[in-house]
Amino acid sequence: MSQGILLFIEQRDGVLNRTSFEAMVAAQGIASATGEKLSAVVFGKSIAPVASEVAAKRLEAVYTVEDDKLAEYTSDGYVAASKQVVEKLAPRFVVLSHTYQVRDFAPKLAAALGKTFVTDCVGFRVDGSDVVFTRQIFQGKINTDVRVTGVPPFLASFQAGSYRADKAEAAETPAPITPLEISMADVQIRAQAEPKFQEAKQAVDLSQAPLIVAVGRGIKSQENIEIVQKLAEALGAEIAASRPICDNEWLPMDRQIGSSGQTVSPKLYIAVGISGAIQHVVGMKNAQTIVAINKDAEAPIFDIADYGIVGDLFEIVPALTAEIKKVKSEG
Amino acid sequence: MNIVVCLKQVPKKDSILRIGPDQKWIDERDISYEMSEADAYALEEALRQKEKHGGEVIVISAGPERVRQSIKEALAKGADRAIHLHDPIFDTATDAAAIARSLAAALKDEKCDLILTGLQSDDYGFAQVGLILAEQLGLPSATIVMEVQPEEGAVRVKRELESGWFQWVRLPMPALLTIQSGINQLRYATLKGIMAAKKKEIREVKAADAGLTADDLKPAQVIERAYLPEKTKRTEFIEGKPADAAAKLVEKLRFDARVI
Ligand SMILES: Cc1cc2nc3c(=O)[nH]c(=O)nc-3n(C[C@H](O)[C@H](O)[C@H](O)COP(=O)(O)OP(=O)(O)OC[C@H]3O[C@@H](n4cnc5c(N)ncnc54)[C@H](O)[C@@H]3O)c2cc1C
Ligand SMILES: Nc1ncnc2c1ncn2[C@@H]1O[C@H](COP(=O)(O)O)[C@@H](O)[C@H]1O
């Protein structure tokens, strides 16, 4: 009989990934709504400090899985180890955070187990004895409620930012930490990973910029970038961009905001022709004031904007530039 | 080097999406379609590798009749031949595992060195089909790939990690890679390419040809309801002609938000 909820904790070099606590909030919620017991598992090498940090939270047990083959993350190592753990513990749900690492191995884990995996969830609801997951399709434009069928365990990963890590409930007394024995001797690691690196030092650091004007694909062509550049100049703001703009080399890579770019928290962030996909939003949602200019009133960016103008950026941005110049010249 | 590219056709990026009458998917009337963005980059990467190292580029796509349009586009850009999984039964495979099973069954006799997929589709966005396919075919894999360097019997790839970090990983071939948008610059099909594509093979595969039944492709997760996300933040929408809206916005930013 499958029972309980097993939360996967992510760590690198002994440092816990904070999004694991976000997923923990979801897992604690599912646990209390279903009456299932929650435990967590940490994979790696020298992970005792991470395990203790996790054990201080409200859950029944923390398992550690240590092996030389897990010292550095590899897809083969993680699939082999986590498959054994899931088979041994036979949980009803496996909960993960939807990090790049989880994207890299968890679908394979699900396939190796022959189980279903609901990725990138933003919420859940308990319906009788079922858990119905909410996930977004079309890059956040539409929500769906997803029901899983078949034999558990069911795997589910939660999107960064869908729960607040500081809401993870603490325990009165720490949970017991139990090492799990698995056999990795026969596991072949096919990938050889080289050390991680960052590209040549970024020329611009946008993290300290007080004012940012960011441009997205709504700008349509490289020549048009100038329109937004003028707005940035009038404001004395830095210019930034969504990923497709940098992919097209319309602006340099170091102007990219988002999960694979820079994270910023300016006083003012003006998003021009940006739809508001989660990978962009994680990089700018902590801006103090967010303005969105978009022709689509349903664009997800309006979900986080303080002020919105629905309309054609090619009309609105020049008008805004003119207005700012006017106000500035009046002193 | 022979490369298979998995292509998915999805609604065009600029489509106005409405919830369909069954409230389980979008309203597909009046929607036009295109190749999912990351898949277009995967195709481009395959074509560039072929131009450097020789071999064949085979595209595979599961979907209804309209998918042929994207397949033809891929052939016009330079792919050599195509496999179209075209059968109402395939269209019932609506979760990632079922889609991967369809592709795996159709690819089991293809001899290839690399399989490329997009890192995630623009409609479902499971970020799973490629990896499940790799597991089913017993292949090593790497995700979110930003550079591909074939070596003798192996491939060295640059993986994107979070917040501007990268890592090179070497995998033995055959391998499956999920490609990130922006890995290269996309080409357009030329008139010559479009003409040449007319003679290229598009092999249609029915579920039965791949040895699959409706039961094999039954999804284990189903969309029970599709709806527009509820807004959690109260955006103050500013209306009026551009100049008026601009003036109002600047006033708000100066005197309410006090950020300029
Ligand atoms: C692993 C991963 C990492 C990623 N990392 C990042 C990242 O770091 N940063 C990032 O930005 N993205 C990232 N992305 C991509 C992200 O998912 C989106 O695809 C991207 O942010 C979309 O950019 P956009 O909003 O500019 O384009 P689109 O989504 O195409 O939106 C364009 C918007 O412009 C509007 N528009 C069009 N014409 C006009 C007009 N005339 N006037 C006004 N509005 C108009 C449209 O309504 C639309 O909302 C990543 C994706 C993945 C899978
Ligand atoms: N119906 C399909 N036909 C061919 N390839 C597909 C199909 N669905 C998904 N894929 C491939 O799998 C990738 C990931 O899709 P997804 O798991 O839906 O995010 C896509 O970018 C495609 O390369």
XYZ file of C-alpha atoms and ligand atoms in Angstrom:
667
model
C 0.000 0.000 0.000
C 1.366 3.351 -0.949
C 1.076 5.946 1.733
C 2.612 9.172 2.850
C 4.172 12.033 1.004
C 7.832 12.125 0.162
C 9.415 15.512 -0.433
C 12.664 15.695 -2.422
C 15.085 18.256 -1.012
C 17.572 19.818 -3.399
C 21.052 20.759 -2.281
C 24.299 21.622 -3.954
C 27.639 21.444 -2.176
C 25.810 21.088 1.112
C 23.695 24.209 0.576
C 19.951 23.761 0.564
C 18.010 25.168 -2.381
C 15.388 27.515 -0.910
C 12.749 26.403 -3.389
C 12.732 23.070 -1.533
C 11.050 24.907 1.351
C 8.493 26.328 -1.071
C 7.677 22.794 -2.213
C 7.604 21.826 1.462
C 4.766 24.287 2.047
C 2.783 22.541 -0.699
C 3.724 19.145 0.728
C 2.733 20.146 4.268
C -0.557 21.413 2.875
C -1.248 18.167 1.018
C -0.278 16.231 4.141
C -2.669 18.061 6.402
C -5.512 18.008 3.872
C -5.194 14.267 3.194
C -4.029 13.080 6.604
C -0.946 11.579 4.969
C 2.392 11.682 6.768
C 5.142 13.824 5.309
C 8.775 12.843 5.098
C 11.682 14.268 3.157
C 14.735 12.833 1.451
C 18.098 14.434 0.726
C 20.566 12.995 -1.802
C 24.267 13.710 -2.004
C 27.459 13.413 -0.019
C 28.200 15.148 3.299
C 24.646 16.344 3.636
C 24.158 16.125 7.403
C 23.785 19.920 7.848
C 21.117 20.067 5.130
C 19.293 17.127 6.707
C 19.280 18.884 10.109
C 17.960 22.076 8.590
C 15.106 20.110 7.024
C 14.462 18.089 10.195
C 13.687 21.315 12.048
C 10.522 21.614 9.960
C 7.218 19.931 10.647
C 7.509 16.455 9.158
C 7.695 12.857 10.368
C 11.078 11.793 9.095
C 14.083 12.887 7.105
C 15.985 10.328 5.067
C 19.487 10.804 3.796
C 20.966 8.974 0.835
C 24.730 9.324 0.602
C 27.013 7.852 -1.998
C 30.158 8.890 -3.848
C 28.167 8.647 -7.052
C 25.822 11.325 -5.743
C 28.548 13.788 -4.722
C 28.094 15.664 -7.995
C 24.668 15.759 -9.559
C 24.185 13.513 -12.585
C 20.936 12.446 -14.155
C 21.886 8.742 -14.113
C 22.980 8.852 -10.471
C 19.874 10.657 -9.304
C 17.464 8.502 -11.306
C 19.034 5.296 -9.980
C 19.162 6.457 -6.359
C 15.753 8.071 -6.236
C 14.083 5.134 -7.951
C 15.322 2.826 -5.193
C 14.191 5.260 -2.520
C 10.715 5.649 -3.959
C 10.344 1.892 -4.321
C 11.530 1.307 -0.777
C 9.368 3.958 0.888
C 6.352 3.492 -1.426
C 4.820 6.952 -0.881
C 1.497 7.987 -2.338
C 2.887 11.321 -3.544
C 6.379 12.479 -4.398
C 6.695 16.261 -4.211
C 9.549 18.240 -5.794
C 10.299 21.838 -6.680
C 10.460 22.507 -10.412
C 14.129 23.456 -10.583
C 16.475 22.941 -13.536
C 17.863 19.882 -11.752
C 14.412 18.385 -11.287
C 13.670 19.086 -14.955
C 16.839 17.128 -15.755
C 16.126 13.890 -13.905
C 12.588 13.672 -12.514
C 10.801 12.930 -15.822
C 13.229 10.025 -16.269
C 12.568 8.898 -12.716
C 8.822 8.941 -13.402
C 9.363 6.961 -16.600
C 11.660 4.474 -14.867
C 8.998 3.955 -12.195
C 6.245 3.896 -14.823
C 4.392 6.587 -12.885
C 2.793 9.868 -13.832
C 4.414 13.213 -13.053
C 2.530 16.514 -12.939
C 5.105 19.216 -13.591
C 5.305 22.885 -12.695
C 2.182 23.012 -10.495
C 1.084 26.275 -8.933
C -1.477 24.823 -6.525
C -3.519 21.837 -5.473
C -6.950 21.006 -4.112
C -8.124 17.956 -2.242
C -11.271 16.376 -3.631
C -12.441 13.436 -1.531
C -9.414 11.184 -1.394
C -7.908 12.641 -4.598
C -5.522 15.507 -4.970
C -6.211 17.705 -7.992
C -3.221 19.734 -9.145
C -3.288 23.155 -10.778
C -0.803 23.740 -13.543
C -0.500 26.422 -16.160
C -0.420 25.915 -19.878
C 0.485 28.319 -22.679
C 3.217 29.946 -20.579
C 0.930 30.962 -17.758
C -1.933 32.259 -19.871
C -4.338 29.475 -18.867
C -4.743 27.436 -15.686
C -5.806 23.807 -15.666
C -6.964 21.454 -12.949
C -5.311 18.103 -13.521
C -6.524 14.815 -12.118
C -4.162 11.863 -11.919
C -5.310 8.295 -12.362
C -3.689 4.902 -12.003
C -1.536 3.406 -9.318
C 0.474 5.670 -6.977
C 3.004 7.054 -6.353
C 2.092 10.231 -8.201
C 4.862 12.748 -8.721
C 4.279 16.506 -8.696
C 6.669 19.432 -8.951
C 5.812 22.968 -7.868
C 6.781 26.143 -9.659
C 9.196 28.533 -7.972
C 7.282 31.261 -6.208
C 3.958 29.448 -5.971
C 4.446 29.042 -2.217
C 6.446 31.129 0.223
C 9.435 29.357 1.753
C 9.006 31.266 5.025
C 5.579 29.642 5.410
C 7.131 26.202 5.906
C 6.026 25.184 9.384
C 8.663 24.456 11.977
C 8.609 21.394 14.230
C 8.383 21.424 17.999
C 10.982 18.705 18.162
C 13.222 17.889 15.224
C 12.284 14.917 13.057
C 14.510 11.833 13.212
C 17.145 11.595 10.491
C 17.578 8.130 9.035
C 20.202 7.101 6.490
C 18.809 4.875 3.745
C 20.879 2.085 2.272
C 20.720 1.820 -1.472
C 22.981 0.008 -3.868
C 24.793 2.166 -6.362
C 27.637 -0.233 -7.171
C 26.152 -1.379 -10.468
C 24.933 2.021 -11.519
C 26.691 3.360 -14.551
C 26.990 7.128 -14.786
C 27.057 7.807 -18.496
C 27.506 11.575 -18.370
C 30.811 13.198 -17.436
C 30.209 16.658 -16.052
C 32.797 19.425 -16.113
C 32.923 22.181 -13.469
C 30.161 24.764 -13.516
C 31.054 28.208 -14.776
C 29.640 31.635 -15.556
C 30.199 33.357 -18.878
C 32.743 36.170 -18.958
C 31.926 38.670 -16.287
C 28.801 40.616 -16.968
C 29.444 44.113 -18.184
C 26.339 45.539 -16.578
C 25.007 44.823 -13.141
C 21.324 45.664 -13.204
C 20.725 44.510 -9.652
C 21.410 47.974 -8.247
C 19.563 49.962 -10.908
C 16.745 52.044 -9.414
C 14.832 52.393 -12.687
C 14.516 49.767 -15.413
C 12.674 49.798 -18.715
C 12.440 46.265 -20.077
C 11.451 45.311 -23.579
C 9.956 42.072 -24.886
C 9.014 40.427 -28.115
C 6.124 42.823 -28.615
C 8.739 45.223 -30.034
C 8.875 43.005 -33.135
C 12.189 44.063 -34.643
C 15.634 45.286 -33.762
C 15.107 48.740 -35.278
C 12.181 49.330 -32.944
C 14.293 48.857 -29.819
C 15.170 52.522 -30.205
C 11.657 53.518 -29.158
C 12.188 51.891 -25.804
C 15.748 53.131 -25.538
C 14.431 56.678 -25.808
C 12.021 56.070 -22.950
C 14.864 54.687 -20.829
C 17.017 57.711 -21.630
C 14.270 60.175 -20.787
C 13.798 58.459 -17.427
C 17.492 57.959 -16.775
C 16.718 54.237 -16.547
C 18.664 51.147 -17.533
C 17.330 49.156 -20.449
C 16.698 45.444 -19.985
C 14.934 42.706 -21.903
C 13.156 39.395 -21.918
C 14.975 36.380 -23.204
C 13.837 36.327 -26.846
C 15.267 39.829 -27.334
C 18.686 38.655 -26.144
C 18.391 35.352 -28.033
C 17.944 37.402 -31.196
C 20.929 39.522 -30.198
C 18.860 42.695 -30.356
C 20.290 43.524 -26.944
C 23.294 41.903 -25.250
C 22.840 38.848 -23.016
C 23.752 40.790 -19.898
C 20.529 42.798 -20.239
C 18.370 39.708 -19.808
C 16.078 39.532 -16.791
C 14.790 36.219 -15.458
C 15.652 32.765 -14.268
C 18.517 32.448 -16.725
C 19.425 36.139 -16.556
C 19.639 38.761 -13.852
C 17.404 39.208 -10.836
C 16.496 42.806 -10.128
C 14.469 44.779 -7.613
C 14.348 48.390 -8.830
C 12.012 51.086 -7.568
C 10.345 51.100 -10.976
C 10.178 48.385 -13.631
C 8.369 49.179 -16.855
C 7.644 46.046 -18.895
C 6.990 46.884 -22.534
C 5.573 44.132 -24.768
C 6.486 41.401 -22.285
C 3.911 38.658 -21.675
C 5.017 37.788 -18.136
C 6.136 34.153 -18.379
C 7.214 32.765 -15.016
C 10.868 32.564 -16.086
C 10.826 36.305 -16.678
C 8.745 37.174 -13.646
C 11.038 35.445 -11.141
C 13.703 37.955 -12.120
C 11.682 41.129 -11.517
C 8.675 40.468 -9.322
C 10.334 42.134 -6.336
C 10.410 45.497 -8.062
C 8.714 48.096 -5.891
C 6.433 49.406 -8.624
C 5.706 47.500 -11.817
C 4.164 49.061 -14.906
C 3.069 46.888 -17.817
C 2.300 48.063 -21.319
C 0.758 45.312 -23.402
C -1.882 45.046 -26.079
C -3.336 41.883 -24.527
C -5.432 42.647 -21.454
C -5.129 38.987 -20.400
C -1.317 38.905 -20.515
C 0.002 37.311 -17.290
C 2.271 40.317 -16.684
C -0.815 42.235 -15.538
C -1.118 39.789 -12.680
C 1.894 41.366 -11.027
C 1.668 44.908 -12.386
C 0.704 47.833 -10.182
C -0.204 49.977 -13.167
C -1.240 48.737 -16.557
C -1.890 50.287 -19.919
C -3.617 48.028 -22.409
C -2.754 49.140 -25.890
C -0.246 49.403 -28.679
C 3.246 50.030 -27.349
C 4.148 51.854 -30.571
C 1.663 54.565 -29.590
C 2.007 54.461 -25.832
C 5.781 54.384 -25.397
C 6.484 57.514 -27.483
C 3.666 59.331 -25.650
C 5.172 58.296 -22.335
C 8.639 59.430 -23.416
C 7.258 62.806 -24.448
C 5.381 63.181 -21.159
C 8.464 62.370 -19.104
C 10.562 64.839 -21.042
C 7.894 67.451 -20.529
C 7.671 66.874 -16.793
C 11.449 66.869 -16.435
C 11.864 70.118 -18.348
C 9.281 71.724 -16.094
C 11.536 70.673 -13.221
C 25.671 11.785 -37.928
C 21.953 11.041 -38.078
C 19.704 13.254 -36.035
C 16.031 12.912 -35.197
C 14.177 16.092 -34.280
C 10.868 15.891 -32.420
C 8.622 18.693 -33.595
C 5.410 19.797 -32.025
C 2.951 22.140 -33.640
C 1.310 24.626 -31.272
C -0.955 27.693 -31.532
C 0.915 30.756 -32.752
C 2.455 32.847 -30.019
C 0.323 35.875 -30.682
C -2.966 33.912 -30.639
C -5.755 35.282 -28.519
C -6.592 32.276 -26.385
C -10.138 31.588 -25.287
C -11.428 28.719 -23.226
C -13.155 26.110 -25.388
C -16.796 25.062 -25.039
C -15.904 21.909 -23.054
C -13.825 24.034 -20.650
C -11.032 21.510 -20.858
C -8.869 23.138 -23.528
C -8.700 26.287 -25.587
C -11.174 27.121 -28.311
C -9.299 25.970 -31.398
C -11.490 27.785 -33.900
C -9.662 30.675 -35.589
C -6.307 29.542 -34.225
C -3.324 29.307 -36.545
C -0.375 27.123 -35.721
C 3.396 27.075 -35.846
C 6.335 24.982 -34.680
C 6.846 25.207 -30.938
C 9.638 27.740 -30.393
C 12.287 25.520 -28.820
C 11.630 22.856 -31.464
C 12.442 25.340 -34.205
C 15.821 25.846 -32.510
C 16.279 22.074 -32.164
C 15.660 21.699 -35.899
C 18.096 24.495 -36.688
C 20.753 22.867 -34.520
C 20.253 19.538 -36.272
C 20.591 21.187 -39.689
C 23.787 22.967 -38.639
C 25.305 19.739 -37.300
C 24.387 17.956 -40.504
C 25.999 20.712 -42.573
C 29.211 20.302 -40.566
C 29.329 16.556 -40.101
C 27.068 15.054 -42.754
C 24.277 12.570 -42.154
C 20.553 12.821 -42.199
C 17.979 14.910 -40.337
C 14.675 13.172 -39.708
C 11.752 15.062 -38.204
C 8.968 13.355 -36.324
C 5.702 14.875 -35.227
C 2.533 13.485 -33.689
C -0.641 15.382 -34.401
C -3.593 15.921 -36.738
C -3.534 16.784 -40.442
C -2.531 20.429 -39.836
C 0.820 19.256 -38.468
C 1.872 18.498 -42.047
C 2.335 22.222 -42.531
C 5.087 22.381 -39.914
C 6.602 19.156 -41.204
C 6.779 20.681 -44.687
C 8.396 23.782 -43.256
C 11.060 21.619 -41.620
C 11.676 19.773 -44.898
C 11.892 23.091 -46.730
C 14.497 24.289 -44.269
C 16.599 21.229 -45.021
C 15.411 18.163 -43.092
C 15.731 15.042 -45.237
C 12.576 13.152 -44.421
C 9.727 13.070 -41.954
C 7.554 10.764 -39.908
C 4.029 11.916 -39.182
C 2.185 10.078 -36.417
C -1.227 10.670 -37.840
C -4.105 8.805 -36.278
C -6.983 9.903 -34.023
C -5.615 7.422 -31.486
C -2.407 9.445 -31.189
C -4.482 12.540 -30.484
C -5.920 10.839 -27.394
C -2.376 10.617 -25.989
C -2.577 13.865 -24.073
C -0.060 13.400 -21.296
C 3.704 13.468 -21.639
C 4.214 9.750 -21.050
C 1.641 8.769 -23.673
C 3.110 11.176 -26.233
C 6.570 9.790 -25.499
C 5.296 6.228 -25.914
C 3.955 7.127 -29.361
C 7.268 8.650 -30.413
C 9.301 5.798 -28.907
C 7.291 3.171 -30.771
C 7.742 4.980 -34.078
C 11.465 5.549 -33.516
C 12.446 2.121 -32.323
C 13.824 1.056 -35.711
C 15.495 4.372 -36.585
C 19.264 4.270 -36.327
C 20.279 7.663 -35.075
C 23.107 9.255 -33.125
C 21.153 12.083 -31.572
C 17.540 12.818 -30.789
C 16.752 16.472 -30.241
C 13.591 17.810 -28.635
C 12.597 21.211 -27.393
C 13.141 21.718 -23.670
C 9.424 22.296 -23.299
C 6.446 22.793 -25.548
C 4.706 26.158 -25.756
C 1.240 24.677 -25.206
C 1.355 21.923 -22.554
C 4.804 22.884 -21.320
C 5.303 19.525 -19.599
C 9.084 19.671 -20.035
C 8.941 15.886 -20.003
C 8.357 14.277 -23.391
C 12.034 14.272 -24.394
C 13.277 12.745 -21.156
C 10.597 10.080 -20.964
C 11.422 9.187 -24.557
C 15.105 8.915 -23.600
C 14.274 6.624 -20.699
C 12.071 4.449 -22.890
C 14.804 4.142 -25.498
C 17.507 3.647 -22.843
C 19.420 6.777 -23.881
C 21.531 9.132 -21.776
C 20.242 12.685 -21.843
C 21.047 16.297 -21.144
C 18.537 19.124 -20.781
C 18.455 22.852 -21.536
C 21.279 22.586 -24.037
C 22.906 25.754 -25.409
C 25.756 24.275 -27.487
C 26.428 20.927 -29.141
C 29.903 19.626 -29.996
C 30.028 16.130 -31.445
C 33.180 14.122 -30.711
C 34.192 10.586 -31.571
C 31.272 8.450 -30.335
C 30.286 11.121 -27.851
C 28.751 14.535 -27.685
C 29.853 17.415 -25.489
C 27.053 19.805 -24.644
C 26.752 23.060 -22.772
C 23.866 22.931 -20.327
C 22.241 26.057 -18.996
C 21.844 26.106 -15.214
C 20.043 28.697 -13.120
C 21.031 32.401 -12.934
C 23.643 32.568 -15.641
C 25.589 29.417 -14.753
C 26.552 26.765 -17.302
C 28.139 23.346 -17.368
C 29.674 21.211 -20.076
C 28.645 17.569 -20.017
C 29.934 14.730 -22.194
C 27.547 11.928 -23.125
C 28.149 8.782 -25.136
C 26.086 8.654 -28.335
C 23.349 7.840 -29.079
C 21.913 10.436 -26.731
C 18.889 12.661 -26.350
C 19.241 16.407 -25.888
C 16.553 18.930 -25.003
C 17.341 22.192 -26.730
C 16.869 25.666 -25.272
C 15.602 28.569 -27.382
C 18.364 30.908 -28.480
C 21.007 28.201 -29.018
C 21.472 29.498 -32.566
C 19.909 31.917 -35.044
C 17.020 30.474 -37.030
C 17.055 30.343 -40.802
C 14.160 30.932 -43.168
C 13.141 28.414 -45.782
C 14.304 29.404 -49.251
C 12.236 29.050 -52.395
C 14.657 26.369 -53.534
C 14.171 24.576 -50.236
C 10.414 24.750 -50.565
C 10.612 23.236 -54.067
C 13.017 20.512 -52.922
C 10.737 19.637 -49.996
C 7.997 18.561 -52.385
C 9.989 15.460 -53.260
C 10.880 14.515 -49.707
C 9.278 11.602 -47.929
C 6.646 12.132 -45.242
C 5.903 8.701 -43.850
C 2.524 8.443 -42.175
C 2.383 6.127 -39.211
C -0.886 4.869 -37.744
C -1.061 3.625 -34.183
C -1.411 0.048 -35.387
C 1.758 0.423 -37.530
C 3.632 1.330 -34.356
C 2.046 -1.625 -32.552
C -0.008 0.629 -30.294
C -3.645 0.525 -29.263
C -5.823 3.194 -27.665
C -5.263 1.431 -24.353
C -1.486 1.803 -24.627
C -1.876 5.554 -25.046
C -4.378 6.205 -22.315
C -3.205 9.266 -20.382
C -2.673 8.981 -16.618
C -3.322 12.679 -16.109
C -6.216 14.553 -17.581
C -7.232 18.176 -17.641
C -10.466 18.370 -15.766
C -10.971 22.069 -16.265
C -9.232 24.896 -18.095
C -9.811 28.490 -17.030
C -8.246 31.898 -17.048
C -6.019 32.450 -14.003
C -7.574 34.565 -11.312
C -5.738 37.828 -10.873
C -4.166 37.958 -7.456
C -2.988 41.535 -7.638
C -5.158 44.541 -8.299
C -3.626 46.251 -11.258
C -4.724 49.817 -11.698
C -5.533 50.058 -15.394
C -4.999 53.432 -16.923
C -7.230 54.269 -19.842
C -7.574 56.975 -22.418
C -5.757 58.074 -25.556
C -2.012 57.383 -25.499
C -1.072 60.947 -24.511
C -3.692 61.090 -21.769
C -2.820 57.670 -20.431
C 0.855 58.616 -20.435
C 0.136 61.821 -18.495
C -1.974 59.947 -15.950
C 0.660 57.265 -15.523
C 3.453 59.766 -14.988
C 1.361 61.562 -12.402
C 0.736 58.278 -10.532
C 4.400 57.361 -10.648
C 5.405 60.766 -9.320
C 2.812 61.391 -6.651
C 1.322 58.018 -5.650
C 4.139 55.539 -6.137
C 6.803 58.273 -5.799
C 9.301 56.349 -7.861
C 10.264 59.061 -10.336
C 14.310 27.098 -18.722
C 13.837 28.418 -19.237
C 14.506 29.562 -18.878
C 14.067 30.801 -19.319
N 14.713 31.932 -18.898
C 14.185 33.143 -19.208
C 14.760 34.358 -18.678
O 15.750 34.351 -17.934
N 14.180 35.540 -19.033
C 13.079 35.617 -19.842
O 12.599 36.728 -20.102
N 12.547 34.500 -20.364
C 13.073 33.270 -20.076
N 12.511 32.150 -20.616
C 11.492 32.291 -21.674
C 10.096 32.558 -21.154
O 9.449 31.324 -20.899
C 9.254 33.311 -22.215
O 9.261 32.586 -23.414
C 9.781 34.717 -22.486
O 9.974 35.415 -21.268
C 8.800 35.455 -23.358
O 9.314 36.732 -23.683
P 8.331 37.923 -24.095
O 7.364 38.171 -23.008
O 9.183 39.044 -24.528
O 7.618 37.348 -25.408
P 6.138 36.845 -25.644
O 5.738 35.856 -24.643
O 6.047 36.490 -27.074
O 5.247 38.137 -25.353
C 5.190 39.265 -26.178
C 4.118 40.182 -25.592
O 4.081 41.387 -26.343
C 2.730 41.787 -26.477
N 2.649 42.649 -27.673
C 2.810 42.283 -28.956
N 2.682 43.345 -29.770
C 2.437 44.417 -28.971
C 2.209 45.804 -29.219
N 2.218 46.312 -30.461
N 1.974 46.602 -28.174
C 1.955 46.105 -26.893
N 2.169 44.807 -26.610
C 2.416 43.972 -27.637
C 1.951 40.499 -26.590
O 0.600 40.697 -26.200
C 2.723 39.582 -25.632
O 2.164 39.603 -24.340
C 12.956 30.893 -20.191
C 12.284 29.739 -20.556
C 12.707 28.499 -20.079
C 11.920 27.290 -20.456
N 3.181 15.663 -30.396
C 4.515 15.747 -30.451
N 5.179 15.380 -31.572
C 6.526 15.466 -31.643
N 7.284 15.921 -30.645
C 6.680 16.308 -29.506
C 5.279 16.237 -29.348
N 4.981 16.677 -28.096
C 6.140 17.035 -27.516
N 7.172 16.809 -28.360
C 8.600 17.098 -28.126
O 8.836 17.132 -26.729
C 9.295 18.430 -26.328
C 8.849 18.727 -24.935
O 7.456 18.794 -24.866
P 6.678 18.883 -23.477
O 7.097 17.719 -22.661
O 5.220 18.866 -23.861
O 7.062 20.187 -22.848
C 8.768 19.350 -27.405
O 9.537 20.534 -27.458
C 8.930 18.485 -28.654
O 10.277 18.479 -29.105
